[in-house]
N, CA, C and O atoms as a GROMACS GRO file, in nm:
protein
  344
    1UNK      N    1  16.548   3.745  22.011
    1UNK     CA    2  16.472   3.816  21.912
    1UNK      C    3  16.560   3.864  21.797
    1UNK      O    4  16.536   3.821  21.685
    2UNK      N    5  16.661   3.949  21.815
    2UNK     CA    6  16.770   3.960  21.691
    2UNK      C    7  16.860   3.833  21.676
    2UNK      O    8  16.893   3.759  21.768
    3UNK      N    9  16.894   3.821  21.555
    3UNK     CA   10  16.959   3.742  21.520
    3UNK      C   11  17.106   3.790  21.516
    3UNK      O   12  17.132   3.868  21.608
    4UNK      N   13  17.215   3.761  21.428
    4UNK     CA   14  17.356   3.762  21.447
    4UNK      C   15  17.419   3.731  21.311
    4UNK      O   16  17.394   3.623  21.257
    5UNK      N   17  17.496   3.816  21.255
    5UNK     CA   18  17.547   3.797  21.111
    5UNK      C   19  17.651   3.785  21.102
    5UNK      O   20  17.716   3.850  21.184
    6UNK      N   21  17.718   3.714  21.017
    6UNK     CA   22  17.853   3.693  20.960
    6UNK      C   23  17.916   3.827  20.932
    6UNK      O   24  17.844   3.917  20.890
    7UNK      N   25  18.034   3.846  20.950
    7UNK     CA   26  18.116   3.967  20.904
    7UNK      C   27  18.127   3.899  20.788
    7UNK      O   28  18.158   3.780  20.780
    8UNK      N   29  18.088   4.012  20.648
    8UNK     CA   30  18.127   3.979  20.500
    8UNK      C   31  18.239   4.037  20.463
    8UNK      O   32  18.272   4.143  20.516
    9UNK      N   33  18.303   3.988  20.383
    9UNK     CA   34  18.447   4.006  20.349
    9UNK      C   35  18.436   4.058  20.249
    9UNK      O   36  18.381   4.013  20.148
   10UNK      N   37  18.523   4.230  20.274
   10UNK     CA   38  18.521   4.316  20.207
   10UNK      C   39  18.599   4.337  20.056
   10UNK      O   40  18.722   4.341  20.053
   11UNK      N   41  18.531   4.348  19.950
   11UNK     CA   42  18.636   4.338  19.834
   11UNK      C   43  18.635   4.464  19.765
   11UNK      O   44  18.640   4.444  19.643
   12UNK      N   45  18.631   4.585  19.796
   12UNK     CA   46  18.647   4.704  19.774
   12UNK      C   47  18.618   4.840  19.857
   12UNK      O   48  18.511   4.873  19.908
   13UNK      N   49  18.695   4.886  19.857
   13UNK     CA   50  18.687   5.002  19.949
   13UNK      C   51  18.700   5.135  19.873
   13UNK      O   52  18.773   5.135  19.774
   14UNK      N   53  18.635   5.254  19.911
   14UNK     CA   54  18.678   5.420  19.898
   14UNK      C   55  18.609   5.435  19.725
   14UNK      O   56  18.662   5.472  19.620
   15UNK      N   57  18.484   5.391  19.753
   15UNK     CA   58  18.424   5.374  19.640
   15UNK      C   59  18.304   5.474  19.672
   15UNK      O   60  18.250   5.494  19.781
   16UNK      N   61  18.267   5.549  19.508
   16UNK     CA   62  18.114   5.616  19.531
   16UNK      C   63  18.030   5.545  19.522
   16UNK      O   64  18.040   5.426  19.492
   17UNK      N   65  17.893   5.627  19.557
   17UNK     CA   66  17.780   5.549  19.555
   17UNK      C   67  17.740   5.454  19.460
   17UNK      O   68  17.702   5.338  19.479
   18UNK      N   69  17.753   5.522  19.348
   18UNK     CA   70  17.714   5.486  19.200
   18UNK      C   71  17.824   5.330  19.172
   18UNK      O   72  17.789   5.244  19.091
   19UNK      N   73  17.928   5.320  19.238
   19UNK     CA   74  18.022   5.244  19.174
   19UNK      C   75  17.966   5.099  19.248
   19UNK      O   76  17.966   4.985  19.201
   20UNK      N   77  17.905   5.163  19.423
   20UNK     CA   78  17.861   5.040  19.511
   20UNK      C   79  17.766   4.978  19.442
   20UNK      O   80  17.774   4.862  19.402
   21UNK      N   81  17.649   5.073  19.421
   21UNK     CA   82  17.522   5.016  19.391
   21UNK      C   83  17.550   4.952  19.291
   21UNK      O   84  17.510   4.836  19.302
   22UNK      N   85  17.615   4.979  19.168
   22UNK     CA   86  17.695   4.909  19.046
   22UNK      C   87  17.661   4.754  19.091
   22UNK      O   88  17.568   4.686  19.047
   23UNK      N   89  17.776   4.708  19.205
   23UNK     CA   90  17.833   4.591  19.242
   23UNK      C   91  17.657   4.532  19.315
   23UNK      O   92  17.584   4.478  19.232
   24UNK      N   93  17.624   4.540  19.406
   24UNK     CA   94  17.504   4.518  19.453
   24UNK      C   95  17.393   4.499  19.371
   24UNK      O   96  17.341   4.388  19.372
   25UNK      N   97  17.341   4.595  19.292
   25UNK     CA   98  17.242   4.568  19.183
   25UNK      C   99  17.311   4.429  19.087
   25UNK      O  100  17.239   4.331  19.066
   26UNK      N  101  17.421   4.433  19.045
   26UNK     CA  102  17.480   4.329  18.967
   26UNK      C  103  17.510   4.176  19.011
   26UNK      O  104  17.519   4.072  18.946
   27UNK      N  105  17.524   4.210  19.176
   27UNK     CA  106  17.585   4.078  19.252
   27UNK      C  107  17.470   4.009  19.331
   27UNK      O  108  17.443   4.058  19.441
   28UNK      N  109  17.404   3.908  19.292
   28UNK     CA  110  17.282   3.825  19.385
   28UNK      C  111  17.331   3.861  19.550
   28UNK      O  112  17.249   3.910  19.628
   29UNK      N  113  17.458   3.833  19.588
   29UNK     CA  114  17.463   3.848  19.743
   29UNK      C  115  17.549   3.923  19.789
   29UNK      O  116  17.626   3.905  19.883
   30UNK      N  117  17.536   4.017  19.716
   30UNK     CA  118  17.653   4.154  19.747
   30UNK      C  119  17.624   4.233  19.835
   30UNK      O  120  17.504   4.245  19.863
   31UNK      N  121  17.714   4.306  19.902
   31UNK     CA  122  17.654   4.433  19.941
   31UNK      C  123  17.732   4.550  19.984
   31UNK      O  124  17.855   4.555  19.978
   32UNK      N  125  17.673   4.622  20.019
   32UNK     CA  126  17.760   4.764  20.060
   32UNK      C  127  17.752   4.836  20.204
   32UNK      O  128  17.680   4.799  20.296
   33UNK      N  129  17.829   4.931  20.205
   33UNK     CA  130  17.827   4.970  20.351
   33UNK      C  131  17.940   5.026  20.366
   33UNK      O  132  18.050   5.001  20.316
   34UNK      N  133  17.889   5.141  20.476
   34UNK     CA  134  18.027   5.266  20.494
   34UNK      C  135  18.059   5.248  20.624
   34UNK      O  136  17.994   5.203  20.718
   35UNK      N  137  18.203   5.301  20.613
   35UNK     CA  138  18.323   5.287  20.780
   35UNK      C  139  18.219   5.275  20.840
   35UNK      O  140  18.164   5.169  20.869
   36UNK      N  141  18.174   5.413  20.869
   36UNK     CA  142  18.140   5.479  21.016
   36UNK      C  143  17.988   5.363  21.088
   36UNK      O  144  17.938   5.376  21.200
   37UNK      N  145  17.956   5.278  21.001
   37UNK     CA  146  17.834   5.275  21.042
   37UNK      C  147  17.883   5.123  21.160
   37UNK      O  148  18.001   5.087  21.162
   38UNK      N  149  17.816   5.078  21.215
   38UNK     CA  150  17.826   4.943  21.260
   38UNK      C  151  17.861   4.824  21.221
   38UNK      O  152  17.795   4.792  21.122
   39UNK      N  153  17.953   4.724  21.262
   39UNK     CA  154  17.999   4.616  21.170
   39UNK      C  155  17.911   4.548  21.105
   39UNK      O  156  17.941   4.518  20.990
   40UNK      N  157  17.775   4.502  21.158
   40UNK     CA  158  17.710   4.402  21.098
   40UNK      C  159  17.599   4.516  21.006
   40UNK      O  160  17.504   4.461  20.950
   41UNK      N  161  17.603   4.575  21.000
   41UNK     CA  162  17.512   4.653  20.906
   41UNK      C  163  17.563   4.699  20.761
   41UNK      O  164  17.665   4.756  20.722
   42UNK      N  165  17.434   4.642  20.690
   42UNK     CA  166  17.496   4.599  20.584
   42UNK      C  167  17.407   4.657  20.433
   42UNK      O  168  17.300   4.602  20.460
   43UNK      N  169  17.383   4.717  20.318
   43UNK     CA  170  17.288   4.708  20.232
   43UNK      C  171  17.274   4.662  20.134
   43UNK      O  172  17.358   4.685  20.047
   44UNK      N  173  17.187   4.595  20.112
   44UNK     CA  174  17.119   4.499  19.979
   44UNK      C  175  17.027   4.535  19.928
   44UNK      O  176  16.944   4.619  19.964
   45UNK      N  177  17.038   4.424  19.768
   45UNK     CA  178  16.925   4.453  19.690
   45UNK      C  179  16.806   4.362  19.693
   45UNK      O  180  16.815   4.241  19.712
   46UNK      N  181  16.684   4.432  19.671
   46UNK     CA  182  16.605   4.257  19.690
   46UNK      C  183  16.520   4.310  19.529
   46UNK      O  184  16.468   4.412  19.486
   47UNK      N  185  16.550   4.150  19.473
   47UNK     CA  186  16.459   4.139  19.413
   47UNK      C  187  16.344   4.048  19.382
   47UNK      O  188  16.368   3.929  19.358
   48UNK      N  189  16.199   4.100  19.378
   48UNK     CA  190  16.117   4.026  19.438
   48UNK      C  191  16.044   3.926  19.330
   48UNK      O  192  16.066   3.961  19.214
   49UNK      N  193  15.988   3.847  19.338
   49UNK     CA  194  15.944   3.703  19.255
   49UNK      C  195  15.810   3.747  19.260
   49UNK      O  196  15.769   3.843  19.326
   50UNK      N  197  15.707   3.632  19.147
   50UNK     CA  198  15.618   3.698  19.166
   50UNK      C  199  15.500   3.648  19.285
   50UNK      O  200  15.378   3.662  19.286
   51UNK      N  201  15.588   3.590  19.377
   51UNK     CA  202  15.522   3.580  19.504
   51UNK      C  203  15.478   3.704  19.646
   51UNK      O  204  15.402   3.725  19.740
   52UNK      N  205  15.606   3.763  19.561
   52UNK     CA  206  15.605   3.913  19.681
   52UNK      C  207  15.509   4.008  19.664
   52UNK      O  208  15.480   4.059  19.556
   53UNK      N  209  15.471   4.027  19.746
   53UNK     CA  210  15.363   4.170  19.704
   53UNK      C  211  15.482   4.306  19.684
   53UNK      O  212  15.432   4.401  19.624
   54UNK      N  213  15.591   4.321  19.716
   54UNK     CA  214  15.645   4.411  19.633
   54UNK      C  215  15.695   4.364  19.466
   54UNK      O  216  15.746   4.254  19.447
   55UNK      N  217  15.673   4.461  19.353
   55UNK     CA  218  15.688   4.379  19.272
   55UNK      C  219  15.795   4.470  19.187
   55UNK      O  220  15.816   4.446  19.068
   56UNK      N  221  15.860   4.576  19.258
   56UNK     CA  222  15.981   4.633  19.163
   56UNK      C  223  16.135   4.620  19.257
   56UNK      O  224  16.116   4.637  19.378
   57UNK      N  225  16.236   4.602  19.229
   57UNK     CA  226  16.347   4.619  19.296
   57UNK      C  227  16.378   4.729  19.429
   57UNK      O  228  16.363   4.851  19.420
   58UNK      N  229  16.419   4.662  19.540
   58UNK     CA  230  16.447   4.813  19.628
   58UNK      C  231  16.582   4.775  19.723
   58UNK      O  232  16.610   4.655  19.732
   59UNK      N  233  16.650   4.856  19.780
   59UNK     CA  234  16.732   4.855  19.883
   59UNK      C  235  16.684   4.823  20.019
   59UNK      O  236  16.590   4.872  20.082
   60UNK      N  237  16.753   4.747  20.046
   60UNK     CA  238  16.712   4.680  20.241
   60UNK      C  239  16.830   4.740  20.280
   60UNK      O  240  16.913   4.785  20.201
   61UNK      N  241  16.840   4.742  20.434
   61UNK     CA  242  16.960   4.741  20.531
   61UNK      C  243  16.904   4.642  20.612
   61UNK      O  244  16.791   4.622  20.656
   62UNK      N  245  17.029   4.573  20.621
   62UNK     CA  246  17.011   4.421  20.695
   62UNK      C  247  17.152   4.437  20.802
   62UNK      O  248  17.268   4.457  20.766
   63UNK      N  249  17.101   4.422  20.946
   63UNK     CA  250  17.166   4.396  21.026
   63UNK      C  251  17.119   4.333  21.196
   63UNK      O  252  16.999   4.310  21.214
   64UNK      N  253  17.204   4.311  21.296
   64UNK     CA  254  17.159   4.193  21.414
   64UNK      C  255  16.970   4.184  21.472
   64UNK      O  256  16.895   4.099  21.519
   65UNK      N  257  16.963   4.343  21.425
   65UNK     CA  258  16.804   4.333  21.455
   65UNK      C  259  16.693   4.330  21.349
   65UNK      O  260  16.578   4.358  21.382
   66UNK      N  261  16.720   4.302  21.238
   66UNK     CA  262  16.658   4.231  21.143
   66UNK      C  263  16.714   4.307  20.967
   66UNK      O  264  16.824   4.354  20.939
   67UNK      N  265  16.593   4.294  20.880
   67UNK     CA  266  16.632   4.356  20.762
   67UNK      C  267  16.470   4.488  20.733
   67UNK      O  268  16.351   4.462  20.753
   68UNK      N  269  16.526   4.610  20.686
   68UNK     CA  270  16.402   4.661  20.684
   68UNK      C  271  16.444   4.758  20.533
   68UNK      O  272  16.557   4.764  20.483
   69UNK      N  273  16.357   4.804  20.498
   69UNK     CA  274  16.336   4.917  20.334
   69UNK      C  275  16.470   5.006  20.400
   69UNK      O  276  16.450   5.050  20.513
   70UNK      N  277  16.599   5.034  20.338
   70UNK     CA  278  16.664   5.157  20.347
   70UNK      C  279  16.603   5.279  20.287
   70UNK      O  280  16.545   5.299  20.180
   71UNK      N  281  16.637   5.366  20.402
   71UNK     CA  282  16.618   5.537  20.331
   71UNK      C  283  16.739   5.627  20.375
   71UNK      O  284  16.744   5.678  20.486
   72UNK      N  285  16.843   5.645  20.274
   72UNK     CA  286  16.932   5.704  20.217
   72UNK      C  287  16.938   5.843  20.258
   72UNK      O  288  16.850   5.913  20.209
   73UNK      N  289  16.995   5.883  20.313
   73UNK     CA  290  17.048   6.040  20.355
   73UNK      C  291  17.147   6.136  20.198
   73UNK      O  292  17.183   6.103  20.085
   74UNK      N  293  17.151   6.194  20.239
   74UNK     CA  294  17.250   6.256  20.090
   74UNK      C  295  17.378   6.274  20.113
   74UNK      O  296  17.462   6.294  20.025
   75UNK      N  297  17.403   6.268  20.248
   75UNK     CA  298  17.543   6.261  20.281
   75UNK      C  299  17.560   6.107  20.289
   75UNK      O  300  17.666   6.079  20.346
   76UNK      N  301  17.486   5.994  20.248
   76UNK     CA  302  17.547   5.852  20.254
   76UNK      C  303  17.560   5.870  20.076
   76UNK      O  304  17.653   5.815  20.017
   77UNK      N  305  17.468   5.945  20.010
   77UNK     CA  306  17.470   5.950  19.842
   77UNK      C  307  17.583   5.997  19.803
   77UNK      O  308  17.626   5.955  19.695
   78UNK      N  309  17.659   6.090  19.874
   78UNK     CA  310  17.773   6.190  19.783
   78UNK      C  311  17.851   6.136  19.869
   78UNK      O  312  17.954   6.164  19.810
   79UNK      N  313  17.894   6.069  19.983
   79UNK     CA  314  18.013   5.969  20.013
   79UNK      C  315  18.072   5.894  19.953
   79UNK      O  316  18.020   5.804  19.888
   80UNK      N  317  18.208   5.916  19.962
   80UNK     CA  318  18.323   5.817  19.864
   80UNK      C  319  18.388   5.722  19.952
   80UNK      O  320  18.491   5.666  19.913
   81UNK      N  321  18.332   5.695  20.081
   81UNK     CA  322  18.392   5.621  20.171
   81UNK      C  323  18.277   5.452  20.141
   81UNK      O  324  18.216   5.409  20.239
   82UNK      N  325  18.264   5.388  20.022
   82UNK     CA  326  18.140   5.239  20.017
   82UNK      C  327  18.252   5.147  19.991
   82UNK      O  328  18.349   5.150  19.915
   83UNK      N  329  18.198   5.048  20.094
   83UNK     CA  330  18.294   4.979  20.027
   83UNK      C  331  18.149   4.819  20.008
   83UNK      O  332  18.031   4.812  20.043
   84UNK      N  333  18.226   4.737  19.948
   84UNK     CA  334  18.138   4.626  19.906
   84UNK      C  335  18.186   4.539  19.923
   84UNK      O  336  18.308   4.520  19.919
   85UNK      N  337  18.064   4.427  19.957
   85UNK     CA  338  18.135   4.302  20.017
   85UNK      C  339  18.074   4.198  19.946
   85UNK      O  340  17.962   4.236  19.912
   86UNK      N  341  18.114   4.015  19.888
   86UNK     CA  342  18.035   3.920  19.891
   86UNK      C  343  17.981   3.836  19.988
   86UNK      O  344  17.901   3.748  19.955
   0.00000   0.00000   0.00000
């Protein structure tokens, strides 16, 4: 039932929020993600075509047990520990 993800290779570390989302909003297959959390967990941007019934930009977390809408804590917002990966 879960699937299994590639470890993405990290190209910045000890970054704020603002600097991740930067890279992610900008990068088709970027993404972000802090130490503490689990290796394969990961966050992205999706943006949707006009096939999707969502029809504005949002954040996913994608990891071994699937991808679902992220919802952001304020201690993941004011963390300087993001790092970003392609």
């Amino acid at each position: 039932m879960y699937g299994t993800l590639k470890k993405e290779k990290s190209v910045g570390d000890d970054l704020d929020f603002g600097q991740a989302f930067e890279h992610v909003r900008s990068c088709e297959n970027g993404g972000m993600r802090l130490e503490r959390w689990e290796d394969d967990v990961l966050i992205k941007c999706q943006f949707p075509d006009e096939n999707n019934k969502m029809t504005a930009p949002y954040l996913y977390a994608e990891s071994r047990f699937g991808k679902v809408p992220w919802k952001e804590t304020n201690i993941e917002l004011f963390s300087k520990k993001w790092t970003i990966t392609e």
